[in-house]
Coordinates of N, CA and C and ligand atoms in Angstrom, one line a residue:
M1150 N -200.9 -236.0 9.8 CA -201.3 -234.7 9.2 C -202.5 -233.9 9.4
I1151 N -202.7 -233.1 9.6 CA -204.1 -232.7 10.2 C -204.4 -231.5 8.6
F1152 N -205.6 -232.1 8.1 CA -206.0 -231.5 6.7 C -207.4 -230.6 7.1
T1153 N -207.4 -229.2 6.8 CA -208.5 -228.8 6.5 C -209.0 -228.6 5.4
V1154 N -210.1 -228.8 4.9 CA -210.8 -228.5 3.4 C -211.7 -227.2 3.6
G1155 N -211.4 -226.3 3.1 CA -212.2 -225.2 3.3 C -211.9 -224.1 1.9
G1156 N -212.1 -223.0 2.3 CA -212.5 -221.9 1.5 C -213.6 -221.0 1.8
I1157 N -214.1 -220.0 0.9 CA -215.0 -219.0 1.6 C -216.3 -219.1 0.7
K1158 N -216.5 -220.1 -0.1 CA -217.2 -220.2 -1.2 C -218.0 -222.0 -1.0
G1159 N -219.4 -221.4 -0.9 CA -220.4 -222.7 -0.8 C -220.1 -223.6 -1.8
G1160 N -220.6 -224.8 -1.7 CA -220.9 -225.8 -2.6 C -219.6 -225.7 -3.5
S1161 N -218.3 -225.9 -2.9 CA -217.3 -225.9 -4.1 C -217.0 -227.3 -4.0
G1162 N -217.3 -228.1 -3.1 CA -216.6 -229.7 -3.4 C -216.1 -229.8 -2.0
K1163 N -216.3 -229.3 -0.6 CA -215.2 -229.5 0.4 C -215.7 -230.8 1.2
S1164 N -217.1 -230.9 1.1 CA -217.5 -232.2 2.2 C -217.2 -233.2 1.4
T1165 N -217.2 -233.3 -0.1 CA -217.3 -234.7 -0.9 C -215.4 -234.6 -0.9
I1166 N -214.2 -233.8 -1.0 CA -213.2 -234.0 -0.7 C -213.0 -234.5 0.5
A1167 N -213.4 -233.8 1.5 CA -213.2 -234.2 2.9 C -213.4 -235.7 3.4
T1168 N -214.7 -236.0 2.8 CA -215.1 -237.5 3.3 C -214.2 -238.4 2.4
N1169 N -213.9 -238.3 1.0 CA -213.2 -239.0 -0.1 C -212.1 -239.2 0.8
L1170 N -211.4 -238.5 1.3 CA -210.2 -238.4 1.6 C -210.2 -239.0 2.8
T1171 N -210.9 -238.8 3.7 CA -211.1 -239.6 5.0 C -210.9 -241.0 4.4
V1172 N -211.9 -241.2 3.7 CA -211.9 -242.9 3.5 C -210.8 -243.4 2.6
W1173 N -210.3 -242.7 1.8 CA -209.0 -243.3 0.9 C -207.8 -243.7 1.9
L1174 N -208.1 -242.4 2.8 CA -206.6 -242.7 4.0 C -206.7 -243.6 4.7
S1175 N -208.2 -243.8 5.4 CA -208.6 -245.3 6.3 C -208.3 -246.6 5.3
K1176 N -208.5 -246.5 4.2 CA -208.4 -247.8 3.0 C -206.7 -247.6 3.0
Q1177 N -205.8 -246.6 3.2 CA -204.3 -247.0 3.2 C -204.3 -247.9 4.5
G1178 N -204.8 -247.7 5.3 CA -204.6 -248.3 6.7 C -204.0 -247.6 7.8
F1179 N -204.5 -246.3 7.4 CA -204.7 -245.4 8.6 C -205.7 -245.0 9.5
D1180 N -205.3 -244.7 10.7 CA -206.2 -244.2 11.6 C -206.7 -243.0 11.7
V1181 N -207.7 -242.7 11.3 CA -208.0 -241.4 10.8 C -209.5 -241.0 11.2
L1182 N -209.5 -239.4 11.8 CA -210.4 -238.7 12.7 C -211.0 -237.6 11.6
L1183 N -212.2 -237.7 11.3 CA -213.0 -237.0 10.1 C -214.0 -235.9 11.1
V1184 N -213.5 -234.3 11.4 CA -214.0 -233.7 12.1 C -215.0 -232.9 11.3
D1185 N -215.9 -232.9 11.7 CA -217.2 -231.8 10.8 C -217.4 -230.5 11.8
A1186 N -216.6 -229.3 11.0 CA -216.6 -228.1 11.4 C -217.8 -227.4 10.8
D1187 N -218.7 -227.9 10.1 CA -219.7 -227.2 9.8 C -221.1 -227.7 10.3
E1188 N -221.6 -226.2 10.4 CA -222.9 -226.2 11.3 C -224.3 -227.3 10.2
Q1189 N -223.9 -227.1 8.9 CA -224.4 -228.1 8.1 C -224.5 -229.4 7.9
E1190 N -223.6 -230.0 8.9 CA -223.3 -231.5 8.9 C -223.3 -232.5 7.7
T1191 N -223.0 -231.9 6.6 CA -222.6 -233.2 5.6 C -221.9 -234.3 6.1
A1192 N -220.8 -233.9 6.6 CA -219.6 -234.9 6.7 C -220.4 -236.0 7.6
T1193 N -221.1 -235.8 8.6 CA -221.4 -236.3 9.9 C -222.9 -237.3 9.2
K1194 N -223.7 -236.5 8.3 CA -224.9 -237.2 7.4 C -223.8 -238.5 6.7
F1195 N -222.5 -238.2 6.1 CA -222.4 -238.8 5.4 C -221.6 -240.4 6.2
T1196 N -221.4 -239.8 7.3 CA -220.5 -240.9 8.3 C -221.8 -242.0 8.6
K1197 N -223.0 -241.3 8.8 CA -224.0 -242.0 9.8 C -224.6 -242.8 8.4
W1198 N -224.7 -242.6 7.2 CA -224.8 -243.1 5.8 C -223.7 -244.4 6.0
R1199 N -222.8 -244.0 5.6 CA -221.7 -245.1 5.7 C -221.4 -246.4 6.8
E1200 N -222.0 -245.4 7.9 CA -221.8 -246.6 9.1 C -222.9 -247.5 9.0
H1201 N -224.2 -247.2 8.4 CA -225.4 -248.3 7.9 C -225.0 -249.1 6.9
N1202 N -224.2 -248.6 5.8 CA -223.8 -249.5 4.7 C -222.8 -250.4 4.7
T1203 N -222.1 -249.8 6.2 CA -221.0 -251.2 6.1 C -220.9 -251.7 7.5
K1204 N -222.4 -251.5 8.3 CA -222.6 -252.3 9.3 C -221.7 -252.2 10.3
G1205 N -221.6 -250.6 10.5 CA -220.7 -250.1 11.8 C -219.1 -250.0 11.3
N1206 N -218.7 -250.4 10.5 CA -217.2 -250.6 9.6 C -217.0 -249.4 9.0
S1207 N -217.1 -248.6 9.2 CA -217.0 -247.5 8.1 C -215.4 -247.3 7.9
G1208 N -214.8 -247.4 9.0 CA -213.0 -247.2 8.7 C -212.5 -246.3 9.5
Y1209 N -213.0 -245.5 9.7 CA -212.7 -244.0 10.8 C -213.6 -243.6 11.5
T1210 N -212.9 -242.7 12.6 CA -213.7 -242.5 13.4 C -214.2 -240.7 13.1
A1211 N -215.5 -240.2 13.4 CA -216.1 -239.0 13.3 C -216.1 -238.3 14.6
T1212 N -216.3 -236.9 14.8 CA -216.9 -236.4 15.8 C -217.3 -234.5 14.8
I1213 N -218.0 -234.0 15.4 CA -218.2 -232.6 15.6 C -217.8 -231.9 16.3
L1214 N -217.1 -230.7 15.8 CA -216.6 -229.5 16.5 C -217.2 -228.1 16.3
T1215 N -217.3 -227.3 16.7 CA -217.4 -226.1 16.5 C -216.5 -225.1 17.1
G1216 N -216.2 -223.9 16.8 CA -215.7 -222.5 16.9 C -214.3 -222.8 17.1
D1217 N -214.1 -222.5 18.9 CA -212.7 -222.5 19.4 C -212.6 -224.1 19.8
A1218 N -213.4 -224.7 20.2 CA -212.8 -226.0 20.5 C -212.3 -226.9 18.8
V1219 N -212.6 -226.4 18.3 CA -212.0 -227.4 16.8 C -210.8 -227.2 16.8
R1220 N -210.0 -226.0 17.6 CA -208.7 -225.9 17.9 C -208.1 -226.9 19.2
Q1221 N -208.9 -226.5 20.3 CA -208.4 -227.4 21.3 C -208.4 -228.5 21.6
Q1222 N -209.7 -229.2 20.7 CA -209.9 -231.0 20.6 C -209.4 -231.4 19.6
V1223 N -209.0 -230.6 18.6 CA -207.7 -231.1 17.6 C -206.6 -231.4 18.4
L1224 N -205.9 -230.7 19.3 CA -204.5 -230.6 19.5 C -205.0 -231.9 20.4
K1225 N -206.0 -232.2 21.3 CA -206.0 -233.3 22.2 C -205.9 -234.9 21.3
F1226 N -206.6 -234.7 19.9 CA -206.8 -235.7 19.2 C -205.5 -235.9 18.2
K1227 N -204.5 -235.1 18.4 CA -203.9 -235.3 17.4 C -202.6 -236.5 17.9
P1228 N -202.2 -236.5 18.7 CA -201.2 -237.6 18.8 C -202.0 -239.0 18.8
K1229 N -203.6 -238.8 19.2 CA -204.0 -240.2 19.1 C -204.8 -240.8 17.7
F1230 N -204.5 -240.0 16.3 CA -204.5 -240.6 15.2 C -203.2 -240.1 14.1
D1231 N -203.4 -240.9 12.8 CA -202.3 -240.7 12.1 C -202.9 -240.0 11.4
H1232 N -203.9 -239.5 10.9 CA -204.4 -238.3 10.4 C -205.7 -237.7 10.4
I1233 N -205.6 -236.5 10.4 CA -207.2 -235.8 11.1 C -207.6 -235.1 10.0
V1234 N -209.2 -235.2 9.5 CA -209.3 -234.6 8.3 C -210.3 -233.6 8.8
I1235 N -210.5 -232.2 8.5 CA -211.6 -231.0 8.9 C -212.3 -230.7 7.9
D1236 N -213.4 -230.7 8.0 CA -214.3 -230.5 7.3 C -215.1 -229.0 7.7
T1237 N -214.6 -228.0 6.4 CA -215.4 -226.6 7.3 C -216.7 -226.0 6.3
G1238 N -217.3 -225.1 6.9 CA -218.1 -224.4 5.9 C -217.7 -223.4 5.1
G1239 N -218.7 -223.0 4.3 CA -217.8 -222.3 3.0 C -218.0 -220.8 3.3
R1240 N -217.4 -220.4 4.7 CA -217.5 -218.8 5.0 C -216.4 -218.8 5.9
D1241 N -215.7 -217.7 6.0 CA -214.6 -216.9 7.1 C -215.1 -217.3 8.6
T1242 N -215.3 -218.6 9.1 CA -215.6 -218.5 10.2 C -214.9 -218.8 11.3
T1243 N -215.2 -218.6 12.5 CA -214.0 -218.8 13.9 C -213.8 -220.3 13.6
S1244 N -214.5 -221.4 13.2 CA -214.4 -222.8 13.3 C -213.2 -222.9 12.1
Q1245 N -213.5 -221.9 10.9 CA -212.3 -222.5 9.5 C -211.4 -221.9 10.3
R1246 N -211.2 -220.8 10.9 CA -209.7 -220.4 11.7 C -209.3 -221.1 12.5
A1247 N -209.9 -221.4 13.6 CA -209.3 -222.4 14.5 C -208.7 -223.8 14.1
A1248 N -209.7 -224.1 12.7 CA -209.0 -225.4 12.3 C -207.6 -225.4 11.6
L1249 N -207.6 -224.4 11.0 CA -206.4 -223.9 10.3 C -205.2 -223.4 11.3
S1250 N -205.3 -222.9 12.3 CA -204.3 -222.5 13.3 C -203.7 -223.9 13.7
V1251 N -204.4 -225.1 13.7 CA -203.5 -226.4 13.9 C -203.4 -227.3 12.3
S1252 N -203.7 -226.7 11.7 CA -203.8 -227.2 10.4 C -202.0 -227.6 9.6
D1253 N -202.1 -228.7 8.9 CA -200.8 -228.8 8.3 C -201.1 -228.4 7.1
V1254 N -201.9 -228.8 6.3 CA -202.3 -228.4 5.1 C -203.6 -228.0 4.8
Y1255 N -204.1 -227.2 4.0 CA -205.3 -226.6 3.9 C -205.5 -226.5 2.1
L1256 N -206.7 -227.2 2.0 CA -207.1 -228.2 0.6 C -208.6 -227.3 0.3
V1257 N -208.2 -226.5 -0.6 CA -209.3 -225.4 -1.1 C -209.8 -225.6 -2.5
P1258 N -210.7 -226.6 -2.6 CA -211.8 -226.5 -3.9 C -212.2 -225.6 -4.2
F1259 N -212.3 -225.4 -5.7 CA -213.0 -224.3 -6.2 C -213.4 -224.6 -7.5
N1260 N -214.8 -224.5 -7.8 CA -215.3 -224.4 -9.4 C -214.7 -223.3 -10.2
P1261 N -213.9 -223.8 -11.7 CA -213.8 -222.6 -12.2 C -214.3 -222.0 -13.0
R1262 N -215.1 -221.1 -12.1 CA -216.2 -220.0 -12.7 C -216.3 -218.9 -12.0
S1263 N -216.3 -217.6 -12.5 CA -216.5 -216.4 -12.0 C -216.5 -216.2 -10.6
F1264 N -217.6 -216.3 -10.3 CA -218.2 -216.1 -8.9 C -217.5 -216.7 -8.1
D1265 N -216.9 -217.8 -8.2 CA -215.9 -218.6 -7.5 C -214.7 -218.0 -7.3
L1266 N -213.9 -217.6 -8.8 CA -212.9 -217.2 -8.8 C -212.7 -215.7 -7.8
W1267 N -213.6 -215.1 -7.6 CA -213.6 -213.8 -6.9 C -213.3 -213.9 -5.6
T1268 N -213.3 -215.2 -4.9 CA -213.3 -215.2 -3.8 C -211.8 -215.5 -3.4
I1269 N -211.3 -215.4 -4.7 CA -209.7 -215.9 -3.9 C -208.9 -214.7 -3.6
A1270 N -209.3 -213.6 -3.6 CA -208.3 -212.6 -2.9 C -208.5 -212.8 -1.2
D1271 N -209.6 -213.1 -1.1 CA -210.0 -213.2 0.2 C -209.1 -214.5 0.8
V1272 N -209.5 -215.8 0.0 CA -208.8 -216.6 0.9 C -207.4 -216.5 0.9
E1273 N -206.9 -215.7 0.2 CA -205.2 -215.5 0.1 C -205.1 -214.8 1.3
N1274 N -205.9 -213.7 1.5 CA -205.8 -213.0 2.8 C -205.8 -213.8 4.1
L1275 N -206.8 -214.6 4.1 CA -206.9 -215.5 5.0 C -205.7 -216.5 5.6
V1276 N -205.2 -216.8 4.5 CA -204.0 -217.4 4.6 C -202.8 -217.0 4.8
K1277 N -202.8 -215.7 4.4 CA -201.8 -215.1 5.0 C -202.0 -214.6 6.5
E1278 N -202.9 -214.1 6.9 CA -203.0 -214.1 8.4 C -202.5 -214.8 9.3
V1279 N -203.6 -216.3 8.8 CA -203.3 -217.5 9.1 C -201.5 -218.0 9.8
R1280 N -200.9 -217.8 8.4 CA -199.3 -218.0 8.3 C -198.8 -216.8 9.2
S1281 N -199.1 -215.4 9.6 CA -198.4 -214.5 10.5 C -198.6 -215.0 11.9
I1282 N -199.6 -215.8 12.3 CA -199.6 -215.7 13.6 C -199.2 -217.6 14.2
K1283 N -198.9 -218.3 12.7 CA -198.9 -219.8 13.2 C -197.1 -220.2 13.1
P1284 N -196.8 -220.7 14.1 CA -195.3 -220.8 14.1 C -195.0 -222.0 12.9
D1285 N -195.9 -223.2 12.4 CA -195.6 -224.0 11.7 C -196.2 -223.9 10.6
K1286 N -195.8 -224.5 9.5 CA -195.7 -224.1 8.2 C -197.2 -224.5 8.1
L1287 N -198.0 -223.6 7.2 CA -199.3 -224.1 6.4 C -199.4 -224.2 5.0
H1288 N -199.1 -225.6 4.6 CA -199.1 -225.6 3.0 C -200.7 -225.6 2.4
A1289 N -201.0 -224.4 1.7 CA -202.0 -224.5 1.1 C -202.1 -224.7 -0.2
F1290 N -203.0 -225.7 -0.8 CA -203.3 -226.2 -2.5 C -205.0 -225.7 -2.6
S1291 N -204.9 -225.2 -3.8 CA -206.3 -225.5 -4.5 C -206.8 -226.6 -5.2
I1292 N -207.7 -227.1 -5.6 CA -208.2 -228.3 -6.4 C -209.2 -227.4 -7.1
L1293 N -209.0 -227.7 -8.3 CA -210.0 -227.3 -9.5 C -211.1 -228.5 -9.4
N1294 N -212.4 -228.0 -8.9 CA -213.1 -229.3 -9.2 C -214.4 -229.0 -10.0
R1295 N -214.9 -230.0 -10.3 CA -216.1 -230.0 -11.5 C -215.5 -228.9 -12.9
A1296 N -214.1 -229.0 -13.2 CA -213.7 -228.4 -14.2 C -214.2 -229.0 -15.8
D1297 N -214.4 -228.6 -16.4 CA -214.7 -229.2 -18.1 C -213.5 -228.9 -18.5
Q1298 N -213.7 -229.6 -19.7 CA -212.2 -229.3 -20.9 C -212.8 -228.1 -21.9
R1299 N -211.9 -226.9 -21.5 CA -212.1 -226.0 -22.4 C -211.1 -225.4 -23.0
G1300 N -209.6 -226.5 -22.6 CA -208.6 -225.7 -23.1 C -208.1 -224.6 -22.7
P1301 N -207.6 -223.8 -23.3 CA -207.0 -222.7 -22.9 C -207.5 -221.8 -21.8
T1302 N -208.9 -221.7 -21.9 CA -209.5 -220.8 -20.8 C -209.1 -221.5 -19.2
I1303 N -208.7 -222.9 -19.3 CA -208.2 -223.2 -17.5 C -207.1 -222.4 -17.0
K1304 N -206.1 -222.0 -17.8 CA -205.3 -221.1 -17.5 C -205.6 -219.9 -16.5
T1305 N -206.7 -219.2 -17.2 CA -206.8 -218.2 -15.8 C -206.9 -218.6 -14.3
P1306 N -208.1 -219.7 -14.1 CA -207.9 -219.8 -12.6 C -206.4 -220.2 -12.1
L1307 N -205.9 -221.0 -13.0 CA -204.4 -221.7 -12.4 C -203.5 -220.5 -11.9
S1308 N -203.3 -219.4 -13.1 CA -202.6 -218.6 -12.9 C -202.7 -217.7 -11.4
C1309 N -204.1 -217.4 -11.2 CA -204.8 -216.7 -10.1 C -204.1 -217.5 -9.0
W1310 N -204.3 -218.7 -8.9 CA -204.1 -219.3 -7.5 C -202.3 -219.4 -7.3
E1311 N -201.7 -219.9 -8.5 CA -200.5 -219.6 -7.9 C -199.8 -218.5 -7.3
K1312 N -200.6 -217.6 -6.9 CA -200.5 -216.3 -5.8 C -200.6 -216.6 -4.6
V1313 N -201.4 -217.7 -4.3 CA -202.3 -218.0 -3.4 C -201.0 -219.1 -2.6
L1314 N -200.8 -220.0 -3.4 CA -200.2 -221.1 -2.8 C -198.6 -220.4 -2.7
Ligands
ATP108 N1 -216.3 -233.3 -9.0 C1 -217.7 -233.3 -8.4 N2 -218.4 -234.1 -9.7 C2 -219.4 -233.9 -9.6 N3 -220.2 -233.5 -8.4 C3 -219.7 -233.3 -7.4 C4 -218.3 -232.6 -7.6 N4 -217.8 -232.6 -6.5 C5 -219.1 -232.1 -5.5 N5 -220.0 -232.5 -6.1 C6 -221.2 -232.5 -5.9 O1 -221.7 -230.7 -5.6 C7 -222.4 -230.5 -4.5 C8 -221.8 -229.8 -3.4 O2 -220.9 -230.4 -3.1 P1 -220.1 -230.4 -1.5 O3 -221.6 -230.7 -0.4 O4 -219.4 -231.5 -1.6 O5 -219.9 -229.0 -1.4 P2 -219.5 -228.1 -0.2 O6 -218.3 -227.1 -0.8 O7 -219.2 -229.1 1.1 O8 -220.6 -227.2 0.1 P3 -221.3 -226.4 1.5 O9 -220.3 -225.3 1.4 O10 -222.8 -226.1 1.4 O11 -220.5 -227.3 2.6 C9 -222.9 -231.8 -4.0 O12 -224.1 -232.2 -4.9 C10 -221.4 -233.1 -4.6 O13 -222.2 -234.2 -4.8
MG109 MG1 -219.7 -229.0 2.9

């Protein structure tokens, strides 16, 4: 599986989910590649920290890719790994589109707050565009992150997102 963790909102939890997913998959015994496709390089900093804390046994392989190289290199890596997880930046970048063009799964975390929800239409358009040029199916999932328990108000973001998926 190739997972892209993305969206077009900063600070939604992309790197948190990408790194945790990578570690979780590696702990299940899978050979995992974590691709950092965000110039901020949070995933790379996490890997350095984890390599240090585990004395070089982080459990997965990591690399940095940007722009069109995300597509080209991920296609080359694909047969060599069980899973590839791509962490992208919080904007509609060439890197994110290149990642989506080779991905099976698109994970889009968002905080259930107005400013975050207002990006839904743009993400929906991005998913539609990628699907129109991609022969294989792109499964898109939203992830409610940092949600607090507020009862019925949580229904608003969920109903919006059902249109995207
Ligand atoms: N579920 C959560 N609970 C508490 N803190 C969280 C949670 N998810 C993310 N955070 C925190 O929110 C901040 C932003 O998370 P993260 O860096 O993963 O977002 P991002 O979408 O990758 O940001 P960017 O767009 O800058 O790449 C971090 O400080 C992270 O530790
Ligand atoms: Mg990030």
